[in-house]
Amino acid sequence: MKYTTLLTSLETNIFTVTINRPDKLNALNRTVMAELDAVISEVEKNAEIRAVIFTGSGAKGFVAGADISEFKGLTNSEGMDLAQWGQEIFFRIENCSKPVVAAVNGFALGGGCELAMACHFRIASENAKFGQPEVTLGLIPGYGGTQRLVQLIGKGRALEMLMTGNMIDAQSALQYGLVNYVVPQEQLIDKARAILETIIQKAPLAISRCISAANAVFDNSHNGYEVEIKAFGECFDTEDMKEGTGAFLEKRKPVFIGK
Ligand code: COA
C-alpha cells in the first residue's frame, strides 16, 4: 500500500513502519493517524508480515506528539471525537495479533509516548526522551496515555510525569520499566529486529494469544479510558488550552489563568 506520511519496508517477514514528517518531528496529524489505522489493517491482512517495528524519521524524533496546529478551534465534542478516534487506532495497535515493537529514536512526547506505549514493548536509543507534556498546553493526554502510563510505570511516577509535563531520558525510562533496552542509535533497529526474529520463530497463534491474554489483564480499566475522553474534550472549553496551544504555535511562553 502507498502512504503519504509513512514509509514501510518488509524484510524477512518484519515490517518496519517509519512515521515520516521529520520537519514536524513526525507529529501525528489526522493524515498520519488515518494511515496508522490503515497500516494496521495491512499488517493483519498480509500473511507475509509476521512482526512490526514502529519508528520515526530523522535522528531527533520518534514522534513529538499530536499535531498541535490541528487543535485550534476544536470544541469539547470535537475534542472528545478526536480522543475517541485516537484511542480506537491505538487499541488496534495494542490488540494487533502480531508483535509490535516501538523503536524509539528520539522525542516520544504526548501522542508519541502514547503510540510507543500502545506497542507491545519498547526499545530506546540513548538520545530518546519520553514525556506527556500536555499540561503545558492546558490539555491532558487523549490517546490512552493516562491509562497506559500508570499500567507501565505505576501511579506515582506516572502522575509525576503527567502533572509536571517533564521529560525523562532513556536511562530513566529503562529504570521505570517504560522501555526494555537502551542501545546506541545506530543499533536500534537491529536490536528490535533481533528480538522479533526470535519471536517470529515461535508459533504465531500462540504469540497472538500471549498478546490477547496479556491485554486482558487491563479489561476492567475501560472506565478510565471513558474518563479520559470526557476530560480531554473538556480541555477544549478552557482558556488555558487556547493560550497553551496558541503560545506554542506563536513560539512564546504561555500565561495560564486557571480558567
Ligand atoms: N505539533 C505540531 N508541530 C510540532 C510539534 C507538535 N506536537 N512538535 C514539534 N513541532 C514542529 C515545530 O513547530 C517546528 O516546526 P517549524 O519548524 O515549522 O516551526 C518543528 O516541529 C521542529 O520543532 P522545534 O520545536 O523547532 O524543535 P526543538 O528541537 O527546538 O524542540 C521539542 C523539540 C520536541 C521539545 C518541541 O518541538 C516541542 O515541545 N514540541 C511539542 C511537544 C508537545 O507538546 N507534544 C504534545 C502535543 S499534545
PDB file of C-alpha atoms and ligand atoms in Angstrom:
ATOM      1  CA  MET A   1       0.000   0.000   0.000  1.00  0.00           C
ATOM      2  CA  LYS A   2       1.057   3.601  -0.613  1.00  0.00           C
ATOM      3  CA  TYR A   3       1.096   6.095   2.257  1.00  0.00           C
ATOM      4  CA  THR A   4       1.920   9.801   2.229  1.00  0.00           C
ATOM      5  CA  THR A   5       3.198  10.121   5.804  1.00  0.00           C
ATOM      6  CA  LEU A   6       4.543   6.616   6.446  1.00  0.00           C
ATOM      7  CA  LEU A   7       7.466   4.740   4.925  1.00  0.00           C
ATOM      8  CA  THR A   8       7.144   0.964   5.013  1.00  0.00           C
ATOM      9  CA  SER A   9       9.507  -1.899   4.247  1.00  0.00           C
ATOM     10  CA  LEU A  10       9.153  -5.650   4.574  1.00  0.00           C
ATOM     11  CA  GLU A  11      12.333  -7.627   5.135  1.00  0.00           C
ATOM     12  CA  THR A  12      12.385 -11.278   6.218  1.00  0.00           C
ATOM     13  CA  ASN A  13       8.789 -11.048   7.491  1.00  0.00           C
ATOM     14  CA  ILE A  14       9.463  -7.984   9.673  1.00  0.00           C
ATOM     15  CA  PHE A  15       7.547  -4.885   8.601  1.00  0.00           C
ATOM     16  CA  THR A  16       9.106  -1.553   9.512  1.00  0.00           C
ATOM     17  CA  VAL A  17       6.791   1.461   9.613  1.00  0.00           C
ATOM     18  CA  THR A  18       8.531   4.838   9.772  1.00  0.00           C
ATOM     19  CA  ILE A  19       6.449   7.906  10.559  1.00  0.00           C
ATOM     20  CA  ASN A  20       7.786  10.381   8.075  1.00  0.00           C
ATOM     21  CA  ARG A  21       7.192  14.065   8.837  1.00  0.00           C
ATOM     22  CA  PRO A  22      10.720  14.897  10.023  1.00  0.00           C
ATOM     23  CA  ASP A  23      10.256  18.668   9.562  1.00  0.00           C
ATOM     24  CA  LYS A  24       7.458  18.485  12.202  1.00  0.00           C
ATOM     25  CA  LEU A  25       9.240  15.897  14.365  1.00  0.00           C
ATOM     26  CA  ASN A  26       6.777  13.320  12.995  1.00  0.00           C
ATOM     27  CA  ALA A  27       3.820  14.939  14.778  1.00  0.00           C
ATOM     28  CA  LEU A  28       0.598  12.950  14.451  1.00  0.00           C
ATOM     29  CA  ASN A  29      -1.763  14.930  12.251  1.00  0.00           C
ATOM     30  CA  ARG A  30      -5.038  13.435  11.041  1.00  0.00           C
ATOM     31  CA  THR A  31      -3.394  12.009   7.921  1.00  0.00           C
ATOM     32  CA  VAL A  32      -0.775  10.158   9.985  1.00  0.00           C
ATOM     33  CA  MET A  33      -3.484   8.830  12.302  1.00  0.00           C
ATOM     34  CA  ALA A  34      -5.635   7.622   9.368  1.00  0.00           C
ATOM     35  CA  GLU A  35      -2.579   5.982   7.829  1.00  0.00           C
ATOM     36  CA  LEU A  36      -1.649   4.280  11.119  1.00  0.00           C
ATOM     37  CA  ASP A  37      -5.172   2.850  11.118  1.00  0.00           C
ATOM     38  CA  ALA A  38      -4.718   1.661   7.522  1.00  0.00           C
ATOM     39  CA  VAL A  39      -1.277   0.214   8.192  1.00  0.00           C
ATOM     40  CA  ILE A  40      -2.649  -1.975  10.990  1.00  0.00           C
ATOM     41  CA  SER A  41      -5.254  -3.329   8.565  1.00  0.00           C
ATOM     42  CA  GLU A  42      -2.434  -4.091   6.126  1.00  0.00           C
ATOM     43  CA  VAL A  43      -0.470  -5.852   8.895  1.00  0.00           C
ATOM     44  CA  GLU A  44      -3.471  -8.000   9.834  1.00  0.00           C
ATOM     45  CA  LYS A  45      -4.225  -8.918   6.206  1.00  0.00           C
ATOM     46  CA  ASN A  46      -0.737  -9.619   4.849  1.00  0.00           C
ATOM     47  CA  ALA A  47       0.375 -13.119   5.857  1.00  0.00           C
ATOM     48  CA  GLU A  48       3.984 -12.320   4.936  1.00  0.00           C
ATOM     49  CA  ILE A  49       4.099  -9.782   7.773  1.00  0.00           C
ATOM     50  CA  ARG A  50       4.916 -11.601  10.997  1.00  0.00           C
ATOM     51  CA  ALA A  51       6.029  -8.666  13.167  1.00  0.00           C
ATOM     52  CA  VAL A  52       6.084  -4.867  13.115  1.00  0.00           C
ATOM     53  CA  ILE A  53       8.511  -2.130  14.142  1.00  0.00           C
ATOM     54  CA  PHE A  54       7.266   1.450  14.539  1.00  0.00           C
ATOM     55  CA  THR A  55       9.916   4.148  14.393  1.00  0.00           C
ATOM     56  CA  GLY A  56      10.303   7.806  13.407  1.00  0.00           C
ATOM     57  CA  SER A  57      12.098   9.549  10.575  1.00  0.00           C
ATOM     58  CA  GLY A  58      15.218  11.629  11.286  1.00  0.00           C
ATOM     59  CA  ALA A  59      17.758  11.469  14.095  1.00  0.00           C
ATOM     60  CA  LYS A  60      15.821  13.686  16.523  1.00  0.00           C
ATOM     61  CA  GLY A  61      12.297  12.452  16.641  1.00  0.00           C
ATOM     62  CA  PHE A  62      10.262   9.337  17.197  1.00  0.00           C
ATOM     63  CA  VAL A  63       7.011  11.360  17.404  1.00  0.00           C
ATOM     64  CA  ALA A  64       6.755  14.749  19.162  1.00  0.00           C
ATOM     65  CA  GLY A  65       3.034  14.386  19.835  1.00  0.00           C
ATOM     66  CA  ALA A  66      -0.301  15.030  18.247  1.00  0.00           C
ATOM     67  CA  ASP A  67      -0.098  17.899  15.745  1.00  0.00           C
ATOM     68  CA  ILE A  68      -0.842  20.920  17.933  1.00  0.00           C
ATOM     69  CA  SER A  69      -1.805  23.052  14.929  1.00  0.00           C
ATOM     70  CA  GLU A  70      -4.899  20.847  14.459  1.00  0.00           C
ATOM     71  CA  PHE A  71      -6.192  21.596  17.996  1.00  0.00           C
ATOM     72  CA  LYS A  72      -7.013  25.209  17.231  1.00  0.00           C
ATOM     73  CA  GLY A  73     -10.712  25.986  17.484  1.00  0.00           C
ATOM     74  CA  LEU A  74     -11.824  22.481  18.492  1.00  0.00           C
ATOM     75  CA  THR A  75     -14.902  22.287  20.700  1.00  0.00           C
ATOM     76  CA  ASN A  76     -15.462  19.973  23.651  1.00  0.00           C
ATOM     77  CA  SER A  77     -17.274  17.400  21.495  1.00  0.00           C
ATOM     78  CA  GLU A  78     -14.725  17.649  18.690  1.00  0.00           C
ATOM     79  CA  GLY A  79     -12.010  17.074  21.302  1.00  0.00           C
ATOM     80  CA  MET A  80     -13.894  14.002  22.529  1.00  0.00           C
ATOM     81  CA  ASP A  81     -14.270  12.707  18.964  1.00  0.00           C
ATOM     82  CA  LEU A  82     -10.545  13.171  18.378  1.00  0.00           C
ATOM     83  CA  ALA A  83      -9.653  11.294  21.569  1.00  0.00           C
ATOM     84  CA  GLN A  84     -12.168   8.539  20.763  1.00  0.00           C
ATOM     85  CA  TRP A  85     -10.710   8.107  17.274  1.00  0.00           C
ATOM     86  CA  GLY A  86      -7.117   8.181  18.528  1.00  0.00           C
ATOM     87  CA  GLN A  87      -7.882   5.662  21.263  1.00  0.00           C
ATOM     88  CA  GLU A  88      -9.533   3.311  18.752  1.00  0.00           C
ATOM     89  CA  ILE A  89      -6.470   3.388  16.495  1.00  0.00           C
ATOM     90  CA  PHE A  90      -4.077   2.832  19.407  1.00  0.00           C
ATOM     91  CA  PHE A  91      -6.304  -0.015  20.715  1.00  0.00           C
ATOM     92  CA  ARG A  92      -5.926  -1.645  17.290  1.00  0.00           C
ATOM     93  CA  ILE A  93      -2.132  -1.399  17.642  1.00  0.00           C
ATOM     94  CA  GLU A  94      -2.258  -2.745  21.212  1.00  0.00           C
ATOM     95  CA  ASN A  95      -4.541  -5.608  20.134  1.00  0.00           C
ATOM     96  CA  CYS A  96      -2.711  -6.368  16.888  1.00  0.00           C
ATOM     97  CA  SER A  97      -2.453 -10.156  16.511  1.00  0.00           C
ATOM     98  CA  LYS A  98       1.241  -9.849  15.524  1.00  0.00           C
ATOM     99  CA  PRO A  99       4.005  -8.476  17.758  1.00  0.00           C
ATOM    100  CA  VAL A 100       4.514  -4.712  17.516  1.00  0.00           C
ATOM    101  CA  VAL A 101       7.642  -3.028  18.896  1.00  0.00           C
ATOM    102  CA  ALA A 102       8.372   0.693  19.169  1.00  0.00           C
ATOM    103  CA  ALA A 103      11.953   1.595  18.264  1.00  0.00           C
ATOM    104  CA  VAL A 104      12.081   4.998  19.932  1.00  0.00           C
ATOM    105  CA  ASN A 105      14.811   7.007  18.237  1.00  0.00           C
ATOM    106  CA  GLY A 106      14.300  10.467  19.738  1.00  0.00           C
ATOM    107  CA  PHE A 107      11.463  12.516  21.228  1.00  0.00           C
ATOM    108  CA  ALA A 108       8.443  10.395  22.219  1.00  0.00           C
ATOM    109  CA  LEU A 109       6.187  13.112  23.589  1.00  0.00           C
ATOM    110  CA  GLY A 110       2.430  13.327  24.057  1.00  0.00           C
ATOM    111  CA  GLY A 111       0.823  11.189  21.356  1.00  0.00           C
ATOM    112  CA  GLY A 112       4.308   9.862  20.538  1.00  0.00           C
ATOM    113  CA  CYS A 113       4.743   8.467  24.037  1.00  0.00           C
ATOM    114  CA  GLU A 114       1.166   7.162  23.790  1.00  0.00           C
ATOM    115  CA  LEU A 115       1.945   5.468  20.457  1.00  0.00           C
ATOM    116  CA  ALA A 116       5.066   3.851  21.940  1.00  0.00           C
ATOM    117  CA  MET A 117       3.021   2.673  24.942  1.00  0.00           C
ATOM    118  CA  ALA A 118       0.343   1.149  22.680  1.00  0.00           C
ATOM    119  CA  CYS A 119       3.058  -1.066  21.150  1.00  0.00           C
ATOM    120  CA  HIS A 120       3.728  -4.403  22.867  1.00  0.00           C
ATOM    121  CA  PHE A 121       7.114  -3.263  24.144  1.00  0.00           C
ATOM    122  CA  ARG A 122       9.650  -0.545  23.575  1.00  0.00           C
ATOM    123  CA  ILE A 123      13.367  -0.206  22.800  1.00  0.00           C
ATOM    124  CA  ALA A 124      15.014   3.205  23.028  1.00  0.00           C
ATOM    125  CA  SER A 125      18.124   4.787  21.566  1.00  0.00           C
ATOM    126  CA  GLU A 126      20.392   6.599  24.034  1.00  0.00           C
ATOM    127  CA  ASN A 127      19.090  10.016  22.910  1.00  0.00           C
ATOM    128  CA  ALA A 128      15.406   9.114  23.376  1.00  0.00           C
ATOM    129  CA  LYS A 129      13.242  11.298  25.583  1.00  0.00           C
ATOM    130  CA  PHE A 130       9.787  10.448  26.880  1.00  0.00           C
ATOM    131  CA  GLY A 131       7.123  12.768  28.224  1.00  0.00           C
ATOM    132  CA  GLN A 132       3.465  13.703  28.421  1.00  0.00           C
ATOM    133  CA  PRO A 133       3.737  17.499  28.188  1.00  0.00           C
ATOM    134  CA  GLU A 134       0.026  18.121  27.556  1.00  0.00           C
ATOM    135  CA  VAL A 135      -0.492  20.094  30.794  1.00  0.00           C
ATOM    136  CA  THR A 136       1.905  22.687  29.378  1.00  0.00           C
ATOM    137  CA  LEU A 137      -0.720  23.200  26.661  1.00  0.00           C
ATOM    138  CA  GLY A 138      -3.666  23.222  29.059  1.00  0.00           C
ATOM    139  CA  LEU A 139      -4.523  19.685  27.985  1.00  0.00           C
ATOM    140  CA  ILE A 140      -4.223  16.088  29.124  1.00  0.00           C
ATOM    141  CA  PRO A 141      -3.250  13.021  27.094  1.00  0.00           C
ATOM    142  CA  GLY A 142      -6.167  11.782  24.979  1.00  0.00           C
ATOM    143  CA  TYR A 143      -4.912   8.679  23.191  1.00  0.00           C
ATOM    144  CA  GLY A 144      -4.800   6.393  26.237  1.00  0.00           C
ATOM    145  CA  GLY A 145      -1.751   7.961  27.900  1.00  0.00           C
ATOM    146  CA  THR A 146      -3.226   8.455  31.355  1.00  0.00           C
ATOM    147  CA  GLN A 147      -4.133   4.770  31.463  1.00  0.00           C
ATOM    148  CA  ARG A 148      -1.125   3.095  29.863  1.00  0.00           C
ATOM    149  CA  LEU A 149       1.463   5.201  31.685  1.00  0.00           C
ATOM    150  CA  VAL A 150       0.004   4.115  35.030  1.00  0.00           C
ATOM    151  CA  GLN A 151      -0.084   0.497  33.810  1.00  0.00           C
ATOM    152  CA  LEU A 152       3.539   0.585  32.688  1.00  0.00           C
ATOM    153  CA  ILE A 153       5.370   2.609  35.340  1.00  0.00           C
ATOM    154  CA  GLY A 154       2.975   2.824  38.302  1.00  0.00           C
ATOM    155  CA  LYS A 155       0.735   5.604  39.560  1.00  0.00           C
ATOM    156  CA  GLY A 156       3.282   7.699  41.453  1.00  0.00           C
ATOM    157  CA  ARG A 157       5.794   8.003  38.643  1.00  0.00           C
ATOM    158  CA  ALA A 158       3.007   8.351  36.061  1.00  0.00           C
ATOM    159  CA  LEU A 159       1.295  11.164  37.932  1.00  0.00           C
ATOM    160  CA  GLU A 160       4.612  12.958  38.385  1.00  0.00           C
ATOM    161  CA  MET A 161       5.205  12.799  34.616  1.00  0.00           C
ATOM    162  CA  LEU A 162       1.588  13.732  33.796  1.00  0.00           C
ATOM    163  CA  MET A 163       1.420  16.648  36.233  1.00  0.00           C
ATOM    164  CA  THR A 164       4.903  18.142  35.699  1.00  0.00           C
ATOM    165  CA  GLY A 165       4.949  17.571  31.939  1.00  0.00           C
ATOM    166  CA  ASN A 166       8.672  16.928  32.360  1.00  0.00           C
ATOM    167  CA  MET A 167      10.582  14.662  30.008  1.00  0.00           C
ATOM    168  CA  ILE A 168      12.596  11.678  31.189  1.00  0.00           C
ATOM    169  CA  ASP A 169      15.691  10.393  29.425  1.00  0.00           C
ATOM    170  CA  ALA A 170      16.247   6.881  28.086  1.00  0.00           C
ATOM    171  CA  GLN A 171      18.071   5.656  31.212  1.00  0.00           C
ATOM    172  CA  SER A 172      15.210   6.788  33.474  1.00  0.00           C
ATOM    173  CA  ALA A 173      12.730   5.162  31.073  1.00  0.00           C
ATOM    174  CA  LEU A 174      14.723   1.934  31.423  1.00  0.00           C
ATOM    175  CA  GLN A 175      14.762   2.223  35.203  1.00  0.00           C
ATOM    176  CA  TYR A 176      10.998   2.905  35.237  1.00  0.00           C
ATOM    177  CA  GLY A 177      10.284  -0.116  33.003  1.00  0.00           C
ATOM    178  CA  LEU A 178       8.903   2.068  30.223  1.00  0.00           C
ATOM    179  CA  VAL A 179      11.471   0.567  27.815  1.00  0.00           C
ATOM    180  CA  ASN A 180      13.091  -2.856  27.772  1.00  0.00           C
ATOM    181  CA  TYR A 181      16.513  -1.833  26.396  1.00  0.00           C
ATOM    182  CA  VAL A 182      18.575   1.268  25.671  1.00  0.00           C
ATOM    183  CA  VAL A 183      21.070   0.985  22.809  1.00  0.00           C
ATOM    184  CA  PRO A 184      23.176   3.353  20.679  1.00  0.00           C
ATOM    185  CA  GLN A 185      21.011   4.908  17.977  1.00  0.00           C
ATOM    186  CA  GLU A 186      22.757   3.079  15.116  1.00  0.00           C
ATOM    187  CA  GLN A 187      21.948  -0.280  16.747  1.00  0.00           C
ATOM    188  CA  LEU A 188      18.285   0.457  17.482  1.00  0.00           C
ATOM    189  CA  ILE A 189      16.592  -1.209  14.511  1.00  0.00           C
ATOM    190  CA  ASP A 190      18.996  -4.188  14.625  1.00  0.00           C
ATOM    191  CA  LYS A 191      18.137  -4.726  18.296  1.00  0.00           C
ATOM    192  CA  ALA A 192      14.405  -4.616  17.554  1.00  0.00           C
ATOM    193  CA  ARG A 193      14.854  -6.988  14.625  1.00  0.00           C
ATOM    194  CA  ALA A 194      16.930  -9.416  16.690  1.00  0.00           C
ATOM    195  CA  ILE A 195      14.182  -9.754  19.315  1.00  0.00           C
ATOM    196  CA  LEU A 196      11.441 -10.026  16.697  1.00  0.00           C
ATOM    197  CA  GLU A 197      13.437 -12.679  14.806  1.00  0.00           C
ATOM    198  CA  THR A 198      13.294 -14.805  17.958  1.00  0.00           C
ATOM    199  CA  ILE A 199       9.556 -14.159  18.376  1.00  0.00           C
ATOM    200  CA  ILE A 200       8.639 -15.000  14.784  1.00  0.00           C
ATOM    201  CA  GLN A 201      10.325 -18.376  15.149  1.00  0.00           C
ATOM    202  CA  LYS A 202       7.595 -19.258  17.656  1.00  0.00           C
ATOM    203  CA  ALA A 203       4.005 -20.343  16.952  1.00  0.00           C
ATOM    204  CA  PRO A 204       2.105 -17.348  15.538  1.00  0.00           C
ATOM    205  CA  LEU A 205      -1.218 -18.296  17.110  1.00  0.00           C
ATOM    206  CA  ALA A 206       0.441 -18.708  20.492  1.00  0.00           C
ATOM    207  CA  ILE A 207       2.079 -15.314  20.052  1.00  0.00           C
ATOM    208  CA  SER A 208      -1.343 -13.805  19.261  1.00  0.00           C
ATOM    209  CA  ARG A 209      -2.783 -15.390  22.362  1.00  0.00           C
ATOM    210  CA  CYS A 210       0.074 -14.091  24.521  1.00  0.00           C
ATOM    211  CA  ILE A 211      -0.889 -10.641  23.312  1.00  0.00           C
ATOM    212  CA  SER A 212      -4.635 -11.012  23.881  1.00  0.00           C
ATOM    213  CA  ALA A 213      -4.171 -12.668  27.279  1.00  0.00           C
ATOM    214  CA  ALA A 214      -1.717 -10.031  28.484  1.00  0.00           C
ATOM    215  CA  ASN A 215      -4.098  -7.311  27.316  1.00  0.00           C
ATOM    216  CA  ALA A 216      -6.988  -8.966  29.196  1.00  0.00           C
ATOM    217  CA  VAL A 217      -5.291  -8.009  32.485  1.00  0.00           C
ATOM    218  CA  PHE A 218      -6.407  -4.459  31.867  1.00  0.00           C
ATOM    219  CA  ASP A 219     -10.011  -5.118  30.704  1.00  0.00           C
ATOM    220  CA  ASN A 220     -11.519  -3.584  33.803  1.00  0.00           C
ATOM    221  CA  SER A 221      -9.801  -0.279  33.130  1.00  0.00           C
ATOM    222  CA  HIS A 222     -12.107   0.733  30.288  1.00  0.00           C
ATOM    223  CA  ASN A 223     -13.936   3.194  32.511  1.00  0.00           C
ATOM    224  CA  GLY A 224     -10.650   5.036  32.855  1.00  0.00           C
ATOM    225  CA  TYR A 225     -10.498   5.489  29.112  1.00  0.00           C
ATOM    226  CA  GLU A 226     -14.017   6.924  29.093  1.00  0.00           C
ATOM    227  CA  VAL A 227     -12.999   9.309  31.843  1.00  0.00           C
ATOM    228  CA  GLU A 228     -10.024  10.341  29.724  1.00  0.00           C
ATOM    229  CA  ILE A 229     -12.138  11.033  26.619  1.00  0.00           C
ATOM    230  CA  LYS A 230     -14.532  13.239  28.589  1.00  0.00           C
ATOM    231  CA  ALA A 231     -11.704  15.093  30.308  1.00  0.00           C
ATOM    232  CA  PHE A 232      -9.824  15.570  27.028  1.00  0.00           C
ATOM    233  CA  GLY A 233     -12.911  17.087  25.425  1.00  0.00           C
ATOM    234  CA  GLU A 234     -13.466  19.405  28.403  1.00  0.00           C
ATOM    235  CA  CYS A 235      -9.979  20.855  27.987  1.00  0.00           C
ATOM    236  CA  PHE A 236     -11.138  22.398  24.717  1.00  0.00           C
ATOM    237  CA  ASP A 237     -13.589  24.598  26.669  1.00  0.00           C
ATOM    238  CA  THR A 238     -10.774  26.208  28.656  1.00  0.00           C
ATOM    239  CA  GLU A 239      -8.987  29.492  28.077  1.00  0.00           C
ATOM    240  CA  ASP A 240      -5.756  27.903  29.202  1.00  0.00           C
ATOM    241  CA  MET A 241      -5.822  25.323  26.414  1.00  0.00           C
ATOM    242  CA  LYS A 242      -6.296  28.064  23.821  1.00  0.00           C
ATOM    243  CA  GLU A 243      -3.471  30.014  25.474  1.00  0.00           C
ATOM    244  CA  GLY A 244      -1.164  26.993  25.731  1.00  0.00           C
ATOM    245  CA  THR A 245      -1.576  25.822  22.150  1.00  0.00           C
ATOM    246  CA  GLY A 246      -1.582  29.404  20.837  1.00  0.00           C
ATOM    247  CA  ALA A 247       1.638  30.193  22.713  1.00  0.00           C
ATOM    248  CA  PHE A 248       3.342  27.101  21.315  1.00  0.00           C
ATOM    249  CA  LEU A 249       2.373  27.975  17.745  1.00  0.00           C
ATOM    250  CA  GLU A 250       3.402  31.642  18.243  1.00  0.00           C
ATOM    251  CA  LYS A 251       6.690  30.490  19.876  1.00  0.00           C
ATOM    252  CA  ARG A 252       6.158  32.372  23.161  1.00  0.00           C
ATOM    253  CA  LYS A 253       5.692  31.439  26.824  1.00  0.00           C
ATOM    254  CA  PRO A 254       2.072  30.750  27.839  1.00  0.00           C
ATOM    255  CA  VAL A 255       0.335  32.720  30.605  1.00  0.00           C
ATOM    256  CA  PHE A 256      -2.230  30.492  32.332  1.00  0.00           C
ATOM    257  CA  ILE A 257      -5.173  31.842  34.335  1.00  0.00           C
ATOM    258  CA  GLY A 258      -6.743  28.606  35.543  1.00  0.00           C
ATOM    259  CA  LYS A 259      -9.927  29.065  33.531  1.00  0.00           C
TER     260      LYS A 259
HETATM  261  N1  COA B   1       2.735  19.601  16.771  1.00  0.00           N
HETATM  262  C1  COA B   1       2.987  20.397  15.744  1.00  0.00           C
HETATM  263  N2  COA B   1       4.215  20.782  15.373  1.00  0.00           N
HETATM  264  C2  COA B   1       5.228  20.332  16.107  1.00  0.00           C
HETATM  265  C3  COA B   1       5.048  19.506  17.219  1.00  0.00           C
HETATM  266  C4  COA B   1       3.729  19.127  17.551  1.00  0.00           C
HETATM  267  N3  COA B   1       3.460  18.309  18.563  1.00  0.00           N
HETATM  268  N4  COA B   1       6.270  19.245  17.773  1.00  0.00           N
HETATM  269  C5  COA B   1       7.167  19.884  17.011  1.00  0.00           C
HETATM  270  N5  COA B   1       6.548  20.541  16.003  1.00  0.00           N
HETATM  271  C6  COA B   1       7.166  21.348  14.941  1.00  0.00           C
HETATM  272  C7  COA B   1       7.634  22.695  15.452  1.00  0.00           C
HETATM  273  O1  COA B   1       6.575  23.610  15.483  1.00  0.00           O
HETATM  274  C8  COA B   1       8.679  23.015  14.429  1.00  0.00           C
HETATM  275  O2  COA B   1       8.034  23.417  13.240  1.00  0.00           O
HETATM  276  P1  COA B   1       8.573  24.734  12.415  1.00  0.00           P
HETATM  277  O3  COA B   1       9.997  24.380  12.055  1.00  0.00           O
HETATM  278  O4  COA B   1       7.654  24.804  11.242  1.00  0.00           O
HETATM  279  O5  COA B   1       8.485  25.882  13.360  1.00  0.00           O
HETATM  280  C9  COA B   1       9.311  21.661  14.100  1.00  0.00           C
HETATM  281  O6  COA B   1       8.352  20.687  14.508  1.00  0.00           O
HETATM  282  C10 COA B   1      10.606  21.395  14.870  1.00  0.00           C
HETATM  283  O7  COA B   1      10.344  21.585  16.254  1.00  0.00           O
HETATM  284  P2  COA B   1      11.186  22.602  17.189  1.00  0.00           P
HETATM  285  O8  COA B   1      10.302  22.981  18.343  1.00  0.00           O
HETATM  286  O9  COA B   1      11.766  23.698  16.356  1.00  0.00           O
HETATM  287  O10 COA B   1      12.365  21.616  17.666  1.00  0.00           O
HETATM  288  P3  COA B   1      13.213  21.712  19.019  1.00  0.00           P
HETATM  289  O11 COA B   1      14.298  20.714  18.873  1.00  0.00           O
HETATM  290  O12 COA B   1      13.546  23.119  19.335  1.00  0.00           O
HETATM  291  O13 COA B   1      12.190  21.220  20.157  1.00  0.00           O
HETATM  292  C11 COA B   1      10.537  19.751  21.125  1.00  0.00           C
HETATM  293  C12 COA B   1      11.735  19.900  20.163  1.00  0.00           C
HETATM  294  C13 COA B   1      10.001  18.335  20.933  1.00  0.00           C
HETATM  295  C14 COA B   1      10.989  19.966  22.565  1.00  0.00           C
HETATM  296  C15 COA B   1       9.432  20.808  20.747  1.00  0.00           C
HETATM  297  O14 COA B   1       9.176  20.708  19.350  1.00  0.00           O
HETATM  298  C16 COA B   1       8.125  20.614  21.460  1.00  0.00           C
HETATM  299  O15 COA B   1       7.996  20.954  22.620  1.00  0.00           O
HETATM  300  N6  COA B   1       7.116  20.059  20.745  1.00  0.00           N
HETATM  301  C17 COA B   1       5.784  19.904  21.293  1.00  0.00           C
HETATM  302  C18 COA B   1       5.723  18.710  22.197  1.00  0.00           C
HETATM  303  C19 COA B   1       4.321  18.569  22.758  1.00  0.00           C
HETATM  304  O16 COA B   1       3.822  19.413  23.480  1.00  0.00           O
HETATM  305  N7  COA B   1       3.694  17.442  22.414  1.00  0.00           N
HETATM  306  C20 COA B   1       2.379  17.108  22.908  1.00  0.00           C
HETATM  307  C21 COA B   1       1.344  17.526  21.934  1.00  0.00           C
HETATM  308  S1  COA B   1      -0.277  17.155  22.560  1.00  0.00           S
END
